[in-house]
Short mmCIF file of C-alpha atoms in Angstrom, two decimals:
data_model
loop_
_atom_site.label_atom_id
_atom_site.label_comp_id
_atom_site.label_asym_id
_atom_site.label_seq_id
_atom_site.Cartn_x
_atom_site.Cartn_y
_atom_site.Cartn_z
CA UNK A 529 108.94 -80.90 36.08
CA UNK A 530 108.24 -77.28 35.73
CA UNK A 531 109.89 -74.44 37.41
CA UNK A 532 107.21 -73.35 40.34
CA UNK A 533 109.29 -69.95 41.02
CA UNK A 534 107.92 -68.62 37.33
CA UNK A 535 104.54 -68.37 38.88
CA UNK A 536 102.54 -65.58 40.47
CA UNK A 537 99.39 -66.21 42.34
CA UNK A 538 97.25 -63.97 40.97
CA UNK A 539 93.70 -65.32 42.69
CA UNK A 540 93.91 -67.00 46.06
CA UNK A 541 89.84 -68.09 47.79
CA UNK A 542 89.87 -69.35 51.07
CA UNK A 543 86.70 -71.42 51.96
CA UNK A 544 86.51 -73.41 55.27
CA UNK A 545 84.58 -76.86 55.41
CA UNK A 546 82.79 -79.12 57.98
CA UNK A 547 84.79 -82.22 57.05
CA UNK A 548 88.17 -84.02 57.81
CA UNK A 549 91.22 -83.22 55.28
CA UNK A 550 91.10 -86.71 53.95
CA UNK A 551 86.93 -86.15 52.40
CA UNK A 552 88.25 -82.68 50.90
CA UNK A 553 91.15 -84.49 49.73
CA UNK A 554 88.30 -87.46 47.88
CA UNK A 555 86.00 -84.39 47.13
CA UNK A 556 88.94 -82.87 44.97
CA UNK A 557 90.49 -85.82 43.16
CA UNK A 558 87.24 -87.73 43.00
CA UNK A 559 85.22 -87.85 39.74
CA UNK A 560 82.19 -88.76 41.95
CA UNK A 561 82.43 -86.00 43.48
CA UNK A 562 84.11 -83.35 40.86
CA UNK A 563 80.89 -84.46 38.51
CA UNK A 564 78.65 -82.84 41.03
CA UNK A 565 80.04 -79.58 42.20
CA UNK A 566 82.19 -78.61 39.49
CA UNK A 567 80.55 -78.04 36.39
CA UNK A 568 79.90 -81.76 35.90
CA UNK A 569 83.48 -82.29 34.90
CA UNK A 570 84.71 -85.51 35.71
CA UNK A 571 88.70 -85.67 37.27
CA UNK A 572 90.83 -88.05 35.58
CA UNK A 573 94.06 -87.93 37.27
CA UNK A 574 97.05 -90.15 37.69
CA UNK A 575 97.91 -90.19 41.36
CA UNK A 576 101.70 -88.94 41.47
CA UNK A 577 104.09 -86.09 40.72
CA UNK A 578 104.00 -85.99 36.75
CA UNK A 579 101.07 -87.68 35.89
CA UNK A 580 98.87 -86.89 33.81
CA UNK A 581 95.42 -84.88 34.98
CA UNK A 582 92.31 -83.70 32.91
CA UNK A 583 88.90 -82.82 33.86
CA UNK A 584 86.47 -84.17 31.26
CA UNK A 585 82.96 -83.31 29.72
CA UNK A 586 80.33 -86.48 30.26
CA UNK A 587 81.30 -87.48 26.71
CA UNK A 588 85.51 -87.95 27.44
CA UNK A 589 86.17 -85.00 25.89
CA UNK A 590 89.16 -83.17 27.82
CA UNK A 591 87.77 -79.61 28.89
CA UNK A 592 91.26 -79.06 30.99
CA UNK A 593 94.48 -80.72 30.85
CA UNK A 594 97.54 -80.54 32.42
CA UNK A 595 100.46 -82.41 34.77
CA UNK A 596 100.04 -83.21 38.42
CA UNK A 597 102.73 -80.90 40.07
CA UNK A 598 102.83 -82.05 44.20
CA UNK A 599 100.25 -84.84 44.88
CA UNK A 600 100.69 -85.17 49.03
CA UNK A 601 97.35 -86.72 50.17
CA UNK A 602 95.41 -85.43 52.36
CA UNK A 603 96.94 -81.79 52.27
CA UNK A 604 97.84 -80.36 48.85
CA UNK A 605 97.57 -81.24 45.21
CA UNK A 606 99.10 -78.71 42.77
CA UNK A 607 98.33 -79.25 38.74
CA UNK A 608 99.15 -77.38 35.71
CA UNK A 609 95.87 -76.69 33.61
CA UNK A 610 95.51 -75.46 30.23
CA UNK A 611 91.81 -75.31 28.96
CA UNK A 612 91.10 -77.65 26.04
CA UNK A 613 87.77 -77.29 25.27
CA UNK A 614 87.38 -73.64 23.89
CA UNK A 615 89.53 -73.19 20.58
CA UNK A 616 91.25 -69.68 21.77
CA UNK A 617 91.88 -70.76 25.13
CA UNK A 618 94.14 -73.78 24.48
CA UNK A 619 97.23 -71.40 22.94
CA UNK A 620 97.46 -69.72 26.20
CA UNK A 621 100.30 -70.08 28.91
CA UNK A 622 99.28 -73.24 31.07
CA UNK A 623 98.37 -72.04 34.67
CA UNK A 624 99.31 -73.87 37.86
CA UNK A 625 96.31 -74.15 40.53
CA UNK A 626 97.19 -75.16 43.81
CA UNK A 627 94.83 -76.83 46.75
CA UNK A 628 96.19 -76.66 49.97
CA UNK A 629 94.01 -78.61 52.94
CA UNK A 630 94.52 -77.22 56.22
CA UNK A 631 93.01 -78.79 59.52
CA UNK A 632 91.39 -75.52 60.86
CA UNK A 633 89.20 -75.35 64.67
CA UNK A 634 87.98 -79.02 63.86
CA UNK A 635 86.65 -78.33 60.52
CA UNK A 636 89.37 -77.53 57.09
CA UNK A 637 90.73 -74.73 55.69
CA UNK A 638 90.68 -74.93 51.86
CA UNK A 639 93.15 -72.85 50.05
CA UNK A 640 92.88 -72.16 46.12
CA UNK A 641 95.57 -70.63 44.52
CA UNK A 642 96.17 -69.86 40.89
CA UNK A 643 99.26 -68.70 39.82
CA UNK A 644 100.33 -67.34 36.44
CA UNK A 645 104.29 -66.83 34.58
CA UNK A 646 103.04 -63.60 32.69
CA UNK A 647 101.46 -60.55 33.22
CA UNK A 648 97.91 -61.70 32.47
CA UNK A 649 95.29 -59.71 31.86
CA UNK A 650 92.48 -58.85 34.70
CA UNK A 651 89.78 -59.20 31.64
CA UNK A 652 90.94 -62.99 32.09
CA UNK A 653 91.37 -63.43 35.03
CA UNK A 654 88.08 -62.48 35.68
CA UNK A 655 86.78 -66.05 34.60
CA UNK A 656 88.95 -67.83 37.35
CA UNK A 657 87.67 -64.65 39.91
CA UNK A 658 84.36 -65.50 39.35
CA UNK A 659 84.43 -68.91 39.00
CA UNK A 660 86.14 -70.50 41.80
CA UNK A 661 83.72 -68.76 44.24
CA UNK A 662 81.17 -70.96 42.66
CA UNK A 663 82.83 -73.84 42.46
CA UNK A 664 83.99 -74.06 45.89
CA UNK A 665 81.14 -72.95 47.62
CA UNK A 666 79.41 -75.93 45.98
CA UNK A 667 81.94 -78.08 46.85
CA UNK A 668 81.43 -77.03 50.50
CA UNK A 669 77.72 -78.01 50.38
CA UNK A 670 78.41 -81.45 48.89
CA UNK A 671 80.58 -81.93 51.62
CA UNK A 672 78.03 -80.49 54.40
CA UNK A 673 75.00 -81.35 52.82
CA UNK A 674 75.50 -84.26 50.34
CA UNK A 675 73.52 -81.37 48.19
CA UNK A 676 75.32 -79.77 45.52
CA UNK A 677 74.80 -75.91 43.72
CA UNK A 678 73.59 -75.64 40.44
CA UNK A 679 75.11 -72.30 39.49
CA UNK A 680 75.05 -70.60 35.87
CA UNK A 681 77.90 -69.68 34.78
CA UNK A 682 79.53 -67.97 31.27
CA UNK A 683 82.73 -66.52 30.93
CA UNK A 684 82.44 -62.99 31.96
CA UNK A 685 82.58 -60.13 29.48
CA UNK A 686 85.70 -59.01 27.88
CA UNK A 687 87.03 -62.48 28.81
CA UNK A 688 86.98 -64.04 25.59
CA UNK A 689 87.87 -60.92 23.49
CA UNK A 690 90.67 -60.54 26.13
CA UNK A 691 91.93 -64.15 25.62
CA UNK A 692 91.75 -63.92 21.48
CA UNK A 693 94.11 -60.42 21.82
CA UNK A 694 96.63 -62.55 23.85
CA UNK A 695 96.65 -65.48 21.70
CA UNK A 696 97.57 -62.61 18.83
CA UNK A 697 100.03 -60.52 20.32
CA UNK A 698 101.65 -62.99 22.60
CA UNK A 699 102.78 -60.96 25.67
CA UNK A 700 104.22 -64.28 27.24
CA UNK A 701 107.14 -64.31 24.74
CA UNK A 702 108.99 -61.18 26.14
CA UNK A 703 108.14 -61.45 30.06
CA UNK A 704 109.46 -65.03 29.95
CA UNK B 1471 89.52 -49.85 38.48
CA UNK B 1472 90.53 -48.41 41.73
CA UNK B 1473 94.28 -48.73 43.64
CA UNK B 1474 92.87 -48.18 47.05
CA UNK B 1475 93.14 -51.65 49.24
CA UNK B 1476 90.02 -53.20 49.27
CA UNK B 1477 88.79 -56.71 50.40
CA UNK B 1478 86.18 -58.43 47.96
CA UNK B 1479 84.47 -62.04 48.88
CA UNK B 1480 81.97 -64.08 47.14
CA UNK B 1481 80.25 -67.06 48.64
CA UNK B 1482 77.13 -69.01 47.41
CA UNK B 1483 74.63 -69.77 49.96
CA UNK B 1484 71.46 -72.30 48.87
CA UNK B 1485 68.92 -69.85 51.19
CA UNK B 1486 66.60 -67.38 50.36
CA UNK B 1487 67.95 -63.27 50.02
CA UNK B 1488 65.77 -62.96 53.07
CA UNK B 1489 67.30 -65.49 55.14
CA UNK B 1490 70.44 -64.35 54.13
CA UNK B 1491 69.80 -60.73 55.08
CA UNK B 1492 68.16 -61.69 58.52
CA UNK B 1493 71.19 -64.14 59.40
CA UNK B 1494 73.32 -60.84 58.29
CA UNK B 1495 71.55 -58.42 61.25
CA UNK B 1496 69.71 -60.37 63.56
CA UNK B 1497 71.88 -60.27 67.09
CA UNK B 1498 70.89 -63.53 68.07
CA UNK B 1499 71.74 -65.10 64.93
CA UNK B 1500 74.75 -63.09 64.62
CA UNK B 1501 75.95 -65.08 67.82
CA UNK B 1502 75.88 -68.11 66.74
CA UNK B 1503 77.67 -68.02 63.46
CA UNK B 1504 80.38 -64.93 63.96
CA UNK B 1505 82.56 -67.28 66.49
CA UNK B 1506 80.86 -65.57 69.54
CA UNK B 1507 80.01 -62.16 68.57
CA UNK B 1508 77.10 -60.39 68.70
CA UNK B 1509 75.48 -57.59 66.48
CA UNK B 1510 73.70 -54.80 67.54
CA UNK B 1511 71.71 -52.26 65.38
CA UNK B 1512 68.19 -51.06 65.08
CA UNK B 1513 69.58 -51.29 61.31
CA UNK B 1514 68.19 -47.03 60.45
CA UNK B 1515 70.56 -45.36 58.27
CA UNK B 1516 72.25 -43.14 60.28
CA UNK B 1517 71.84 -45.26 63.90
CA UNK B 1518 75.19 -46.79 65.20
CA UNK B 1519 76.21 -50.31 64.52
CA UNK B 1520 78.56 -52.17 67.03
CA UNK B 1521 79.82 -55.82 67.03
CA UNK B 1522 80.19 -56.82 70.45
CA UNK B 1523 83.34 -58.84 70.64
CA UNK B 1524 83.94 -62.13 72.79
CA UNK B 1525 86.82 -62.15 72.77
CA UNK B 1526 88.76 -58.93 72.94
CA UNK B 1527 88.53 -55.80 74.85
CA UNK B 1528 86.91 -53.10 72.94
CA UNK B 1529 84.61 -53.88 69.94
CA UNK B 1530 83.98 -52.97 66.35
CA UNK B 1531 81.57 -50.06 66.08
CA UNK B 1532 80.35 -47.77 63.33
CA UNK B 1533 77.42 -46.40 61.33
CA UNK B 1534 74.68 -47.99 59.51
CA UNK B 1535 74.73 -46.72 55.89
CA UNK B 1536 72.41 -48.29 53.41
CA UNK B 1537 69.49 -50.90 54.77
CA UNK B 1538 67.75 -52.26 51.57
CA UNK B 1539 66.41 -55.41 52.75
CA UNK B 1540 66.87 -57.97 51.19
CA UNK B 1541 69.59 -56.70 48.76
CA UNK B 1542 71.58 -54.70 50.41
CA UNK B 1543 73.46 -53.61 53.42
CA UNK B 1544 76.49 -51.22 54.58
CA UNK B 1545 77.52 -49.87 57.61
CA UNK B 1546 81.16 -48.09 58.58
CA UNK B 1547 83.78 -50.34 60.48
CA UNK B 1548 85.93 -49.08 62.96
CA UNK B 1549 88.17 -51.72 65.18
CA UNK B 1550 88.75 -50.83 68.86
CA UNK B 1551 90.75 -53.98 70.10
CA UNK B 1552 94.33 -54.94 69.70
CA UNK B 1553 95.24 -50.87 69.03
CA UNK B 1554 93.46 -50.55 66.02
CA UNK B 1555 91.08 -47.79 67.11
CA UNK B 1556 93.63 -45.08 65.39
CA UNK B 1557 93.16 -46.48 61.82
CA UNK B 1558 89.81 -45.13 62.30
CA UNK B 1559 86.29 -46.54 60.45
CA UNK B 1560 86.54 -48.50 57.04
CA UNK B 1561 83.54 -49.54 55.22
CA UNK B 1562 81.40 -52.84 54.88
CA UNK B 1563 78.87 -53.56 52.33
CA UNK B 1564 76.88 -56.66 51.27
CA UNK B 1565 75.38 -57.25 48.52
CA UNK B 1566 72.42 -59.99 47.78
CA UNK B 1567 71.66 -61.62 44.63
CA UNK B 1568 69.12 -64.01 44.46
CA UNK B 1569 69.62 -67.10 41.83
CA UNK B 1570 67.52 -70.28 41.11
CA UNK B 1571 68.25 -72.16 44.55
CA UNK B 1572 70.69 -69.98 46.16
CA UNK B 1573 71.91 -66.53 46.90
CA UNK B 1574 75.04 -64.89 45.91
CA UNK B 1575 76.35 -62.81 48.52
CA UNK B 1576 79.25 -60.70 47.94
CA UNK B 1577 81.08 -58.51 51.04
CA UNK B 1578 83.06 -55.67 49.75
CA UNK B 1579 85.37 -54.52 52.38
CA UNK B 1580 86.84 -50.91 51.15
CA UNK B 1581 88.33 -47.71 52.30
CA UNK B 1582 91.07 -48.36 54.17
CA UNK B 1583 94.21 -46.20 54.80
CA UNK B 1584 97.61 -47.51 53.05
CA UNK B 1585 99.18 -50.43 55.16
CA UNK B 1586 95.96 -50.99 57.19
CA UNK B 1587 96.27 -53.99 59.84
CA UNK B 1588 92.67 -54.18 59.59
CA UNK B 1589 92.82 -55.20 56.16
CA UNK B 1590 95.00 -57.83 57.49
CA UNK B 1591 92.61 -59.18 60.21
CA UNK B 1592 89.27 -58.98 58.45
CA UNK B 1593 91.12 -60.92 55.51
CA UNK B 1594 91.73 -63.83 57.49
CA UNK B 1595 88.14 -62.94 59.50
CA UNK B 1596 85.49 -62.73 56.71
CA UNK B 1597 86.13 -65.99 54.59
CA UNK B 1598 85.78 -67.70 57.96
CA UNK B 1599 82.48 -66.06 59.23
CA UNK B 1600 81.03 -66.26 55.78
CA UNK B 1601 81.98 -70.04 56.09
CA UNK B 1602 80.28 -70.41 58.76
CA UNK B 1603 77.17 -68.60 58.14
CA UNK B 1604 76.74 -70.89 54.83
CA UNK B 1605 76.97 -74.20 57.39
CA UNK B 1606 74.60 -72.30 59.66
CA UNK B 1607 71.88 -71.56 56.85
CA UNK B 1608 72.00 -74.77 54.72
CA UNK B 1609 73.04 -77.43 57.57
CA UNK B 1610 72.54 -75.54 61.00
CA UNK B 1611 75.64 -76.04 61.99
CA UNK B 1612 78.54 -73.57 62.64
CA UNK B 1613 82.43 -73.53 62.23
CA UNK B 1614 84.98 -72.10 65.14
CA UNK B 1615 87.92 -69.99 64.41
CA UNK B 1616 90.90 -71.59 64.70
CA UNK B 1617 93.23 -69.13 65.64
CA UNK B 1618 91.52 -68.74 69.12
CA UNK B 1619 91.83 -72.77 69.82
CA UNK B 1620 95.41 -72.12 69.13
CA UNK B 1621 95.07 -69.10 71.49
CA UNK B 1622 93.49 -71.56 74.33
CA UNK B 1623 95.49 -74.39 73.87
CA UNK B 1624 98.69 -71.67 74.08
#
């Protein structure tokens, strides 16, 4: 199991739903659901504390992989991710992203957190930054609506240039 | 990239920019998504801006800044309940971008002084009214605020 205390949160969104805890809970670890709000990725996770968790492209290719970290239906599910599916990105440091599901004023408070053990760049973080706005606002109208967001989305500038300088110089070596 | 505190939130809404900027300065509207409150503006640059609160003694008041419907809006902040008047006025501004079915709407919440409890109440605040405006434009409903149905049940 890996050592939670290493990690920083470095982006935390806070998005508050019309629904009960346990159809955030389905909306999150569903592929049903994951296929329509986020990105059309499709969840594939192993329901318990070390299992094993991707989110796949329509074809089975993994575009994320990683370890389920806390998996305490209806109110938080915590996951390593490292990104497959870009060649640069895989080297990097896996991240740990955190849901926590909050009953909040008869609706839920949904908290993302993404947490980091080095001192990451902004130029990447900026991908997470902007995309977990999208991706939970969607996930918010699929829950409200039964209607999700089709939002573009490409990594923002810098990002990749930033990632390919990290993968080179490897700041994650000393500030481990 | 600046130091200064600053509070920045993005939320996708699937209305029009319009919509979104009439939901973001129409009193009545105001009312029904901002937990209670009320807005009130004639929305000129220059013409004061107050949010009437329910809840609290003393409301927010300030200054319209920029009114560029439907893209943009700002207006100074200044918090007169719970002894926050003496921070004096901070600064809100929205900006509206219009996509293929939806709008993204960013607040940008800036200008605060060093250790601001402000910062501290509008960041648990904003996510929830912009949560709630979202529900109001794409399903007509609206979300409550939690903390004050702790506060009642209390």
């Amino acid at each position: 199991m890996i050592d939670q205390t290493r990690f920083k949160p470095n982006t935390v969104y806070v998005v508050y739903i019309a629904a009960t805890p346990e159809k955030v809970w389905q909306a999150l670890t569903d592929p049903a659901f994951t296929r329509q709000y986020f990105g059309g990725f499709a969840i594939d996770v192993e329901p318990r504390q070390g299992g094993a968790f991707y989110l796949r492209y329509p074809d089975g290719r993994a575009h994320m992989s990683g370890r389920v970290v806390e998996w305490s239906p209806p109110r938080r599910f915590a996951c390593t991710w490292v990104v497959e599916g870009m060649p640069e990105f895989r080297e990097l440091p896996e991240c740990l992203v955190t849901y926590d599901i909050e009953p909040a004023g008869g609706a839920v408070k949904l908290t993302m957190t993404e947490a980091h053990s080095w001192d990451i760049p902004d130029d990447i973080l900026a991908g997470g930054r902007a995309g977990w706005p999208a991706i939970l606002s969607s996930l918010k109208s699929v829950l409200e609506t039964g209607k999700a967001l089709e939002i573009k989305m490409e990594p923002p500038q810098g990002m990749v240039e930033a990632v390919r300088r990290a993968v080179a110089e490897k700041p994650w070596r000393q500030s481990s | 990239m600046s130091d200064k505190p600053s509070f920045v939130y993005v939320i996708y809404i699937a209305a029009t920019a319009e919509q979104v900027f009439q939901a973001l300065t129409d009193a009545d509207i105001s009312e029904r998504y901002w937990v209670g409150n009320r807005l009130q503006s004639n929305w000129k640059v220059g013409s004061p801006f107050a949010l009437k609160l329910k809840r609290q003694d003393g409301d927010i008041t300030g200054t319209v800044l920029e009114v560029d419907p439907p893209r943009r809006l700002a207006y100074t902040f200044h918090s007169h309940h719970d002894g926050l008047e003496r921070e004096g006025p901070s600064r809100v501004t929205f900006d509206i971008e219009p996509q293929k079915d939806q709008v993204r709407l960013t607040i940008t919440h800036d200008e605060f002084p060093p250790g601001s409890r402000v910062l501290e109440h509008i960041s648990r605040g904003w996510p929830l009214v912009l949560s709630s405006l979202k529900s109001l434009l794409e399903s007509g409903r609206v979300l409550r605020a939690p903390w004050y149905e702790e506060a009642d049940a209390a």
